[in-house]
Coordinates of C-alpha atoms and ligand atoms in Angstrom, one line a residue:
M1 CA 22.7 123.8 98.2
D2 CA 24.0 120.4 95.9
V3 CA 24.3 121.9 92.6
T4 CA 24.9 118.1 91.2
E5 CA 21.3 117.8 92.3
H6 CA 18.9 120.6 92.1
P7 CA 15.2 119.6 90.6
A8 CA 15.0 122.7 88.9
R9 CA 18.4 122.0 87.3
Q10 CA 17.7 122.3 83.3
F11 CA 20.9 120.6 82.2
K12 CA 21.8 117.1 83.7
L13 CA 25.0 116.1 83.8
K14 CA 26.4 113.2 83.4
S15 CA 27.3 110.8 86.0
I16 CA 29.3 107.0 86.6
E17 CA 26.1 105.3 86.3
D18 CA 26.0 106.9 82.8
Y19 CA 29.4 104.4 81.9
E20 CA 27.1 101.3 82.4
S21 CA 26.6 100.9 78.6
F22 CA 30.4 101.0 78.1
I23 CA 32.2 99.2 81.4
G24 CA 29.2 97.2 82.9
G25 CA 27.0 97.3 85.8
E26 CA 29.8 95.7 88.1
S27 CA 32.8 98.6 87.2
V28 CA 30.1 101.1 88.1
E29 CA 29.2 99.5 91.5
G30 CA 33.2 99.8 92.4
I31 CA 33.4 102.7 91.3
L32 CA 30.8 104.4 93.1
R33 CA 31.9 102.4 96.2
K34 CA 35.1 104.1 95.7
A35 CA 33.3 107.4 95.7
E36 CA 31.0 107.4 98.3
R37 CA 34.4 106.3 100.6
L38 CA 35.8 110.3 99.7
R39 CA 32.0 111.8 99.4
D40 CA 31.7 115.5 100.5
M41 CA 36.0 115.8 100.0
H42 CA 37.0 119.3 99.0
V43 CA 39.5 118.9 95.7
V44 CA 41.1 121.6 93.9
N45 CA 42.5 121.6 90.5
I46 CA 44.9 124.7 89.5
N47 CA 46.6 125.1 86.0
S48 CA 46.7 128.1 83.2
T49 CA 44.0 128.0 80.9
Y50 CA 40.3 127.2 81.1
Y51 CA 40.8 126.3 77.6
G52 CA 42.8 124.9 74.3
G53 CA 45.1 121.6 74.8
G54 CA 44.8 118.4 76.7
V55 CA 44.8 120.0 80.3
A56 CA 41.9 121.8 80.3
E57 CA 39.8 119.1 78.2
L58 CA 40.4 116.8 80.5
L59 CA 39.9 119.0 84.0
S60 CA 36.4 120.2 82.7
S61 CA 35.2 117.1 82.1
L62 CA 36.6 115.5 85.1
T63 CA 35.6 118.0 87.9
L64 CA 32.1 117.3 87.2
L65 CA 32.4 113.8 86.2
M66 CA 33.9 113.9 90.4
N67 CA 31.2 116.6 91.5
A68 CA 28.1 114.6 89.9
S69 CA 29.8 111.5 92.0
G70 CA 30.0 113.7 95.5
I71 CA 33.5 114.6 95.4
R72 CA 33.1 118.4 95.9
T73 CA 36.2 119.0 93.0
G74 CA 37.0 123.0 92.0
W75 CA 39.3 124.0 89.3
R76 CA 41.1 127.2 89.9
V77 CA 43.3 128.8 86.7
I78 CA 46.1 131.1 87.4
E79 CA 46.4 134.9 85.2
G80 CA 49.3 136.1 84.2
R81 CA 50.6 138.7 81.9
P82 CA 52.2 137.7 78.1
D83 CA 55.7 137.8 79.5
F84 CA 55.1 135.3 82.1
F85 CA 52.9 132.9 79.8
S86 CA 55.4 133.5 77.2
I87 CA 58.7 132.2 79.8
T88 CA 56.0 129.2 81.3
K89 CA 55.9 128.6 77.4
K90 CA 59.7 128.2 77.4
M91 CA 59.4 126.0 80.3
H92 CA 57.2 123.5 78.5
N93 CA 59.5 122.8 75.4
A94 CA 62.3 122.9 77.6
L95 CA 60.7 119.8 79.9
Q96 CA 59.9 118.3 76.3
G97 CA 63.8 118.8 75.2
A98 CA 64.7 122.2 73.9
E99 CA 67.0 124.6 74.9
M100 CA 66.5 127.4 76.9
N101 CA 68.2 130.4 78.2
L102 CA 66.7 130.4 82.1
T103 CA 68.5 133.9 83.4
P104 CA 67.6 135.2 86.7
L105 CA 65.3 138.0 85.0
K106 CA 62.7 134.5 84.0
K107 CA 63.2 133.0 87.1
Q108 CA 61.8 136.7 88.6
I109 CA 59.0 137.2 86.5
Y110 CA 57.6 133.2 86.8
E111 CA 57.8 133.2 90.2
E112 CA 56.8 136.3 91.1
V113 CA 53.5 136.5 89.0
V114 CA 52.9 132.9 90.8
Y115 CA 53.1 134.5 94.1
E116 CA 50.7 137.3 93.2
N117 CA 48.2 134.0 91.9
A118 CA 49.0 132.4 95.1
V119 CA 48.0 135.6 97.4
R120 CA 44.2 135.5 95.7
M121 CA 44.1 132.2 95.9
H122 CA 42.3 131.3 99.0
L123 CA 43.0 127.8 99.1
D124 CA 41.5 125.3 102.1
H125 CA 41.2 122.0 100.9
D126 CA 41.3 118.3 101.5
V127 CA 43.7 117.4 98.4
V128 CA 45.5 120.1 96.1
I129 CA 46.3 119.0 92.7
V130 CA 48.4 121.3 90.2
H131 CA 48.6 121.5 87.3
D132 CA 52.0 121.7 85.0
P133 CA 55.1 123.6 85.3
Q134 CA 52.8 127.4 85.0
P135 CA 52.0 127.4 88.6
L136 CA 54.0 125.0 90.1
P137 CA 55.9 127.3 92.5
I138 CA 52.9 128.4 94.2
I139 CA 53.2 125.5 96.7
Q140 CA 56.0 127.6 98.5
H141 CA 53.6 130.3 99.6
Y142 CA 51.4 128.0 101.8
R143 CA 51.4 126.3 105.0
K144 CA 50.9 122.7 104.5
I145 CA 48.0 120.8 106.0
C146 CA 47.1 118.6 103.3
P147 CA 48.3 116.1 100.4
W148 CA 49.8 118.2 97.6
I149 CA 50.4 116.4 94.2
W150 CA 51.8 117.8 91.0
R151 CA 50.8 116.5 87.8
C152 CA 52.8 116.9 85.4
H153 CA 51.3 116.4 81.4
V154 CA 54.2 116.9 79.4
D155 CA 56.4 114.5 77.6
L156 CA 59.3 114.1 80.0
S157 CA 61.0 111.6 78.5
D158 CA 64.6 114.1 78.0
P159 CA 63.6 117.2 80.0
N160 CA 66.4 120.2 80.1
A161 CA 69.0 119.2 82.6
E162 CA 69.3 122.8 83.8
L163 CA 65.5 123.5 84.0
W164 CA 64.7 120.1 85.7
K165 CA 67.8 120.9 88.7
Y166 CA 65.7 124.8 88.6
L167 CA 62.6 123.2 89.4
A168 CA 63.8 119.8 91.6
P169 CA 63.0 121.5 94.8
M170 CA 59.7 123.1 94.2
I171 CA 58.5 119.7 93.0
E172 CA 60.2 117.9 96.1
R173 CA 58.1 119.8 98.1
Y174 CA 54.6 117.8 97.3
D175 CA 53.8 114.9 98.2
A176 CA 53.5 113.2 95.2
V177 CA 53.9 114.0 91.3
V178 CA 51.9 112.4 88.9
V179 CA 53.0 111.4 85.0
S180 CA 51.5 109.9 82.4
L181 CA 54.1 107.0 82.0
P182 CA 56.3 105.0 83.7
E183 CA 59.0 106.3 81.7
Y184 CA 58.7 110.1 82.1
A185 CA 60.1 108.9 86.4
Q186 CA 62.4 111.2 87.3
K187 CA 65.5 111.3 90.2
L188 CA 63.4 112.5 93.0
H189 CA 62.5 112.0 96.5
T190 CA 58.9 112.5 95.9
P191 CA 56.9 109.3 95.0
Q192 CA 55.5 109.2 91.0
H193 CA 52.8 107.9 90.2
F194 CA 51.2 107.4 86.6
I195 CA 47.7 108.0 85.3
M196 CA 47.3 107.9 81.5
P197 CA 44.4 110.5 80.5
A198 CA 41.4 109.3 79.2
I199 CA 38.7 110.8 76.8
N200 CA 34.7 111.8 78.1
P201 CA 32.9 109.9 75.7
F202 CA 29.7 112.2 76.3
S203 CA 31.6 115.9 75.8
S204 CA 30.8 118.1 72.4
T205 CA 34.3 116.8 71.6
N206 CA 33.1 112.7 71.2
K207 CA 29.6 112.4 71.6
E208 CA 27.3 110.8 68.8
M209 CA 26.8 112.6 65.6
S210 CA 24.6 112.2 62.9
D211 CA 25.6 112.4 59.3
A212 CA 23.8 115.2 58.6
E213 CA 25.2 116.9 61.9
I214 CA 28.1 116.5 60.0
D215 CA 27.3 116.7 56.2
E216 CA 26.4 120.9 58.6
R217 CA 29.6 121.4 60.4
L218 CA 31.6 120.4 57.2
A219 CA 29.9 122.6 54.9
H220 CA 29.9 125.3 57.5
Y221 CA 33.4 126.0 57.0
D222 CA 33.7 124.8 53.0
I223 CA 35.5 121.2 53.4
P224 CA 34.6 119.3 50.9
S225 CA 33.6 116.2 50.8
D226 CA 34.7 114.3 47.5
W227 CA 38.0 112.7 48.2
P228 CA 38.2 111.1 51.5
L229 CA 39.7 113.4 54.6
V230 CA 43.1 113.1 56.1
V231 CA 43.2 115.5 59.6
Q232 CA 45.0 116.5 61.8
V233 CA 43.5 118.2 65.0
S234 CA 45.8 119.9 67.0
R235 CA 47.2 123.4 69.1
F236 CA 49.6 124.6 66.7
D237 CA 52.6 123.8 68.0
R238 CA 56.0 122.3 66.6
W239 CA 56.0 119.6 69.0
K240 CA 52.4 118.1 66.8
D241 CA 55.1 118.7 64.0
P242 CA 51.8 120.3 61.3
Q243 CA 55.0 121.2 58.5
G244 CA 56.1 117.6 58.4
V245 CA 51.9 116.5 58.5
I246 CA 51.9 118.8 54.5
E247 CA 55.3 117.1 53.6
A248 CA 53.8 113.8 54.1
F249 CA 50.1 114.5 52.4
R250 CA 51.9 116.5 49.5
I251 CA 53.9 112.7 48.9
A252 CA 50.8 110.9 49.5
R253 CA 48.7 113.1 47.5
K254 CA 50.8 111.7 44.2
E255 CA 48.9 108.7 44.7
V256 CA 45.5 109.1 45.8
D257 CA 43.0 111.4 45.9
C258 CA 42.9 113.1 49.0
T259 CA 42.1 116.7 50.9
L260 CA 44.6 117.9 54.2
V261 CA 42.2 119.2 56.6
L262 CA 45.0 121.0 59.2
V263 CA 42.7 121.8 62.4
G264 CA 44.2 123.7 65.2
N265 CA 43.3 126.3 68.3
V266 CA 45.5 128.3 70.1
A267 CA 45.7 127.7 74.4
T268 CA 45.8 131.0 76.3
D269 CA 48.7 129.9 77.4
D270 CA 50.1 129.5 74.5
P271 CA 52.1 133.1 73.1
E272 CA 53.7 130.5 70.1
G273 CA 50.4 129.3 68.2
Q274 CA 49.8 132.4 66.3
E275 CA 53.1 132.1 64.8
V276 CA 52.9 128.7 64.2
F277 CA 49.9 128.8 62.6
E278 CA 50.7 131.8 60.4
S279 CA 53.7 129.7 59.4
L280 CA 51.8 127.6 57.9
C281 CA 49.7 129.9 55.6
D282 CA 51.3 129.8 52.6
C283 CA 51.0 126.4 52.4
A284 CA 47.0 126.3 52.4
E285 CA 45.6 125.3 48.9
E286 CA 42.3 123.7 47.4
R287 CA 43.1 120.4 48.8
I288 CA 45.2 121.6 51.8
R289 CA 42.6 123.4 54.5
I290 CA 44.0 125.2 57.4
L291 CA 42.1 126.6 59.9
S292 CA 42.4 128.2 63.3
V293 CA 39.2 127.8 65.1
Q294 CA 37.8 126.9 68.5
D295 CA 34.7 124.6 67.6
S296 CA 34.4 121.3 69.3
A297 CA 31.9 119.9 67.1
L298 CA 34.0 120.5 64.1
V299 CA 36.5 118.7 65.6
N300 CA 34.4 115.6 66.6
A301 CA 32.7 115.9 62.8
L302 CA 36.4 116.1 61.2
Q303 CA 37.4 112.9 63.7
R304 CA 34.2 110.3 62.8
R305 CA 34.5 111.7 58.6
A306 CA 38.3 111.7 58.2
A307 CA 39.5 108.3 56.2
V308 CA 42.5 108.8 58.2
I309 CA 43.5 111.0 61.2
L310 CA 47.1 112.0 61.8
Q311 CA 48.8 112.9 65.4
K312 CA 52.2 113.1 64.0
S313 CA 54.1 114.6 66.8
I314 CA 57.8 114.7 67.6
R315 CA 57.4 114.6 71.2
E316 CA 53.5 114.0 73.0
G317 CA 52.8 113.3 76.4
F318 CA 49.7 111.4 75.8
G319 CA 47.5 112.6 72.9
L320 CA 43.8 113.1 73.5
T321 CA 43.6 113.8 70.2
V322 CA 44.3 109.9 69.1
A323 CA 41.7 108.8 71.8
E324 CA 39.1 110.9 70.5
A325 CA 39.8 109.8 67.2
M326 CA 40.3 105.7 68.0
W327 CA 36.7 106.3 70.0
K328 CA 34.5 107.6 66.8
G329 CA 36.5 104.2 65.1
T330 CA 39.0 106.3 62.6
P331 CA 42.3 104.9 62.7
V332 CA 45.3 107.0 63.3
I333 CA 48.7 107.0 62.2
G334 CA 50.4 108.9 65.0
G335 CA 54.0 109.3 65.5
K336 CA 56.0 106.5 67.8
V337 CA 56.6 108.8 70.6
G338 CA 55.6 109.5 74.1
G339 CA 51.5 108.4 74.7
I340 CA 51.0 107.5 71.1
R341 CA 52.8 104.0 71.3
H342 CA 50.6 103.0 74.4
Q343 CA 47.3 103.8 72.9
I344 CA 48.0 102.7 69.3
E345 CA 48.9 98.9 68.4
D346 CA 51.0 99.4 65.8
G347 CA 49.7 97.6 62.5
V348 CA 46.2 96.3 64.6
S349 CA 44.7 99.6 65.8
G350 CA 46.0 102.4 63.4
F351 CA 50.1 102.6 62.4
L352 CA 53.3 104.6 64.3
V353 CA 55.4 106.0 61.9
E354 CA 58.4 107.3 62.4
D355 CA 59.6 109.7 59.5
I356 CA 57.2 111.4 56.8
E357 CA 58.0 108.7 54.2
Q358 CA 56.7 106.1 56.9
A359 CA 53.3 108.8 57.1
A360 CA 53.4 109.5 53.3
E361 CA 53.5 105.4 52.9
R362 CA 50.4 104.4 55.3
I363 CA 47.9 107.5 54.4
V364 CA 48.0 105.4 50.8
R365 CA 47.6 102.3 52.2
L366 CA 44.3 103.5 54.0
V367 CA 42.9 105.9 51.9
K368 CA 43.6 103.0 49.0
D369 CA 41.6 100.3 51.7
P370 CA 38.2 100.9 52.9
R371 CA 38.0 97.2 54.7
L372 CA 41.5 97.9 56.3
R373 CA 40.5 101.5 58.0
S374 CA 36.9 99.3 58.9
Q375 CA 39.6 96.9 61.0
M376 CA 41.4 98.5 62.3
G377 CA 38.8 101.4 63.7
T378 CA 36.7 98.5 65.6
C379 CA 40.1 97.6 67.0
A380 CA 40.9 101.1 68.1
R381 CA 37.4 102.1 69.8
E382 CA 37.7 98.6 71.7
T383 CA 41.1 100.1 73.1
V384 CA 39.5 103.4 74.2
R385 CA 36.3 101.6 75.6
Q386 CA 38.5 99.1 77.9
R387 CA 41.4 101.6 78.5
F388 CA 40.9 105.6 77.6
L389 CA 37.6 106.5 78.9
M390 CA 37.0 109.1 81.7
S391 CA 35.3 106.5 84.0
R392 CA 39.2 104.8 84.5
L393 CA 40.6 108.3 85.2
M394 CA 38.4 108.7 87.7
E395 CA 39.0 105.8 89.2
N396 CA 42.8 105.9 89.6
W397 CA 42.5 109.4 90.9
M398 CA 39.8 108.6 93.4
D399 CA 42.7 105.9 94.8
L400 CA 45.4 108.2 94.8
I401 CA 43.5 110.3 96.9
G402 CA 41.8 107.4 99.0
A403 CA 45.2 106.3 99.9
F404 CA 46.5 109.7 101.4
E405 CA 43.1 110.0 102.6
T406 CA 44.0 107.4 104.8
N407 CA 47.8 108.9 105.8
F408 CA 46.5 112.4 106.1
R409 CA 43.2 111.6 108.8
L410 CA 45.8 109.1 110.9
S411 CA 48.7 111.7 110.9
W412 CA 48.7 115.5 109.4
R413 CA 45.3 116.0 109.8
V414 CA 44.5 115.3 113.1
E415 CA 47.0 117.6 114.6
T416 CA 46.7 120.6 112.7
Ligands
LIG1 N1 41.5 120.8 70.5 C1 40.4 121.2 70.3 N2 40.5 121.8 69.1 C2 41.6 122.1 68.4 C3 42.5 121.7 68.7 C4 42.7 120.7 69.3 O1 39.3 121.2 70.5 O2 41.5 123.0 67.6 C5 41.6 119.7 71.4 C6 41.8 118.6 71.1 O3 40.4 117.5 70.5 C7 41.8 117.3 72.4 C8 42.8 118.8 73.3 O4 42.5 119.7 72.7 O5 40.9 117.4 73.4 C9 44.4 118.4 72.8 O6 44.6 117.6 73.8 P1 45.9 116.8 73.1 O7 46.1 116.0 74.9 O8 45.9 115.6 72.3 O9 47.7 117.7 72.9 P2 47.7 119.1 74.2 O10 47.1 120.4 73.2 O11 47.5 118.9 75.6 O12 49.4 119.2 74.1

């Protein structure tokens, strides 16, 4: 039975046809033709959390869209003890340039937990896509009869050399590596591809909301609506620089009346989140609200209602929150790093900043000038419409999988 088409289903999956009003009929036709070529392929994605963070957000939407287009696409999540996720979080940090004490014990726990997951995970697919460092070694435990792709989402502009040396032989077992930007390319024998993430305009984080619905969400969390809102939505993670956001806000507050809302969640594969959240709590006051919740309708409401969205990251693989806010016509002040630089055109569709003082100055400017906000917001939404919708992401993946499909059908598949 095809679950995507069952007549009794009360839930209707969004399909590529639903993107027509955004991308036009011709683009939809082109994507459908590509999907037809891959119809009934069986693809699996493997990552390490079902929610919290951009990878889970991407996979929940992309896997459904691909199934709705006839490509059977699954999503498996590896399990692990807290010590495993503590090690993989350190790896995540080290891939973004931090120091790491990579001991033999850490390597052993990492590889052993991934091996145990491999034993439980029976794979018989046409393509396997493994996301980020947590499940990376899993490839070592399978006889490879199809293409395996490692999709790394982090900011790889300056990875820790020792960690990279340890991971590189595992990475090179893959048939392709996908990173978000050309500047993340590494010295590897494996071919590297560049695909930027994208947002789902129909998800609860991004779908249209009425003013009444927005009011209801803000009231539910007791968020004051008398002064303009300055908001950052992010996992509680030091790379997102929440402390810098608070400092920038305090400087800006000397010149304009506004309320800061920091809203964040803690992913199941991120054991540092709670500590970062707690370290900020002392800064909370009437005009600085700090919320740790998982509520995508609240994220949506804040991104719509905010006068300014901040994403003051120090490192950022891509930064879905930036595209999400831009889609809602809200100007974003982003750190001039990683994927944020590819989304915001400085001074046109938002601002790129290098320090706290610049961030404060841009907050003041935007809060004071509704016309500038509206101009930038219009430009921001158009940028996302053209470049950062999920329809484009699905097409990129189909192109990559399609290229393998041809190669593997001609060579490897026939022999196995
Ligand atoms: N997010 C959320 N609630 C929060 C914080 C973040 O739903 O409190 C979502 C956010 O809307 C976005 C994703 O988590 O879709 C974060 O992705 P991003 O690429 O910005 O950062 P990552 O967490 O992957 O580093």
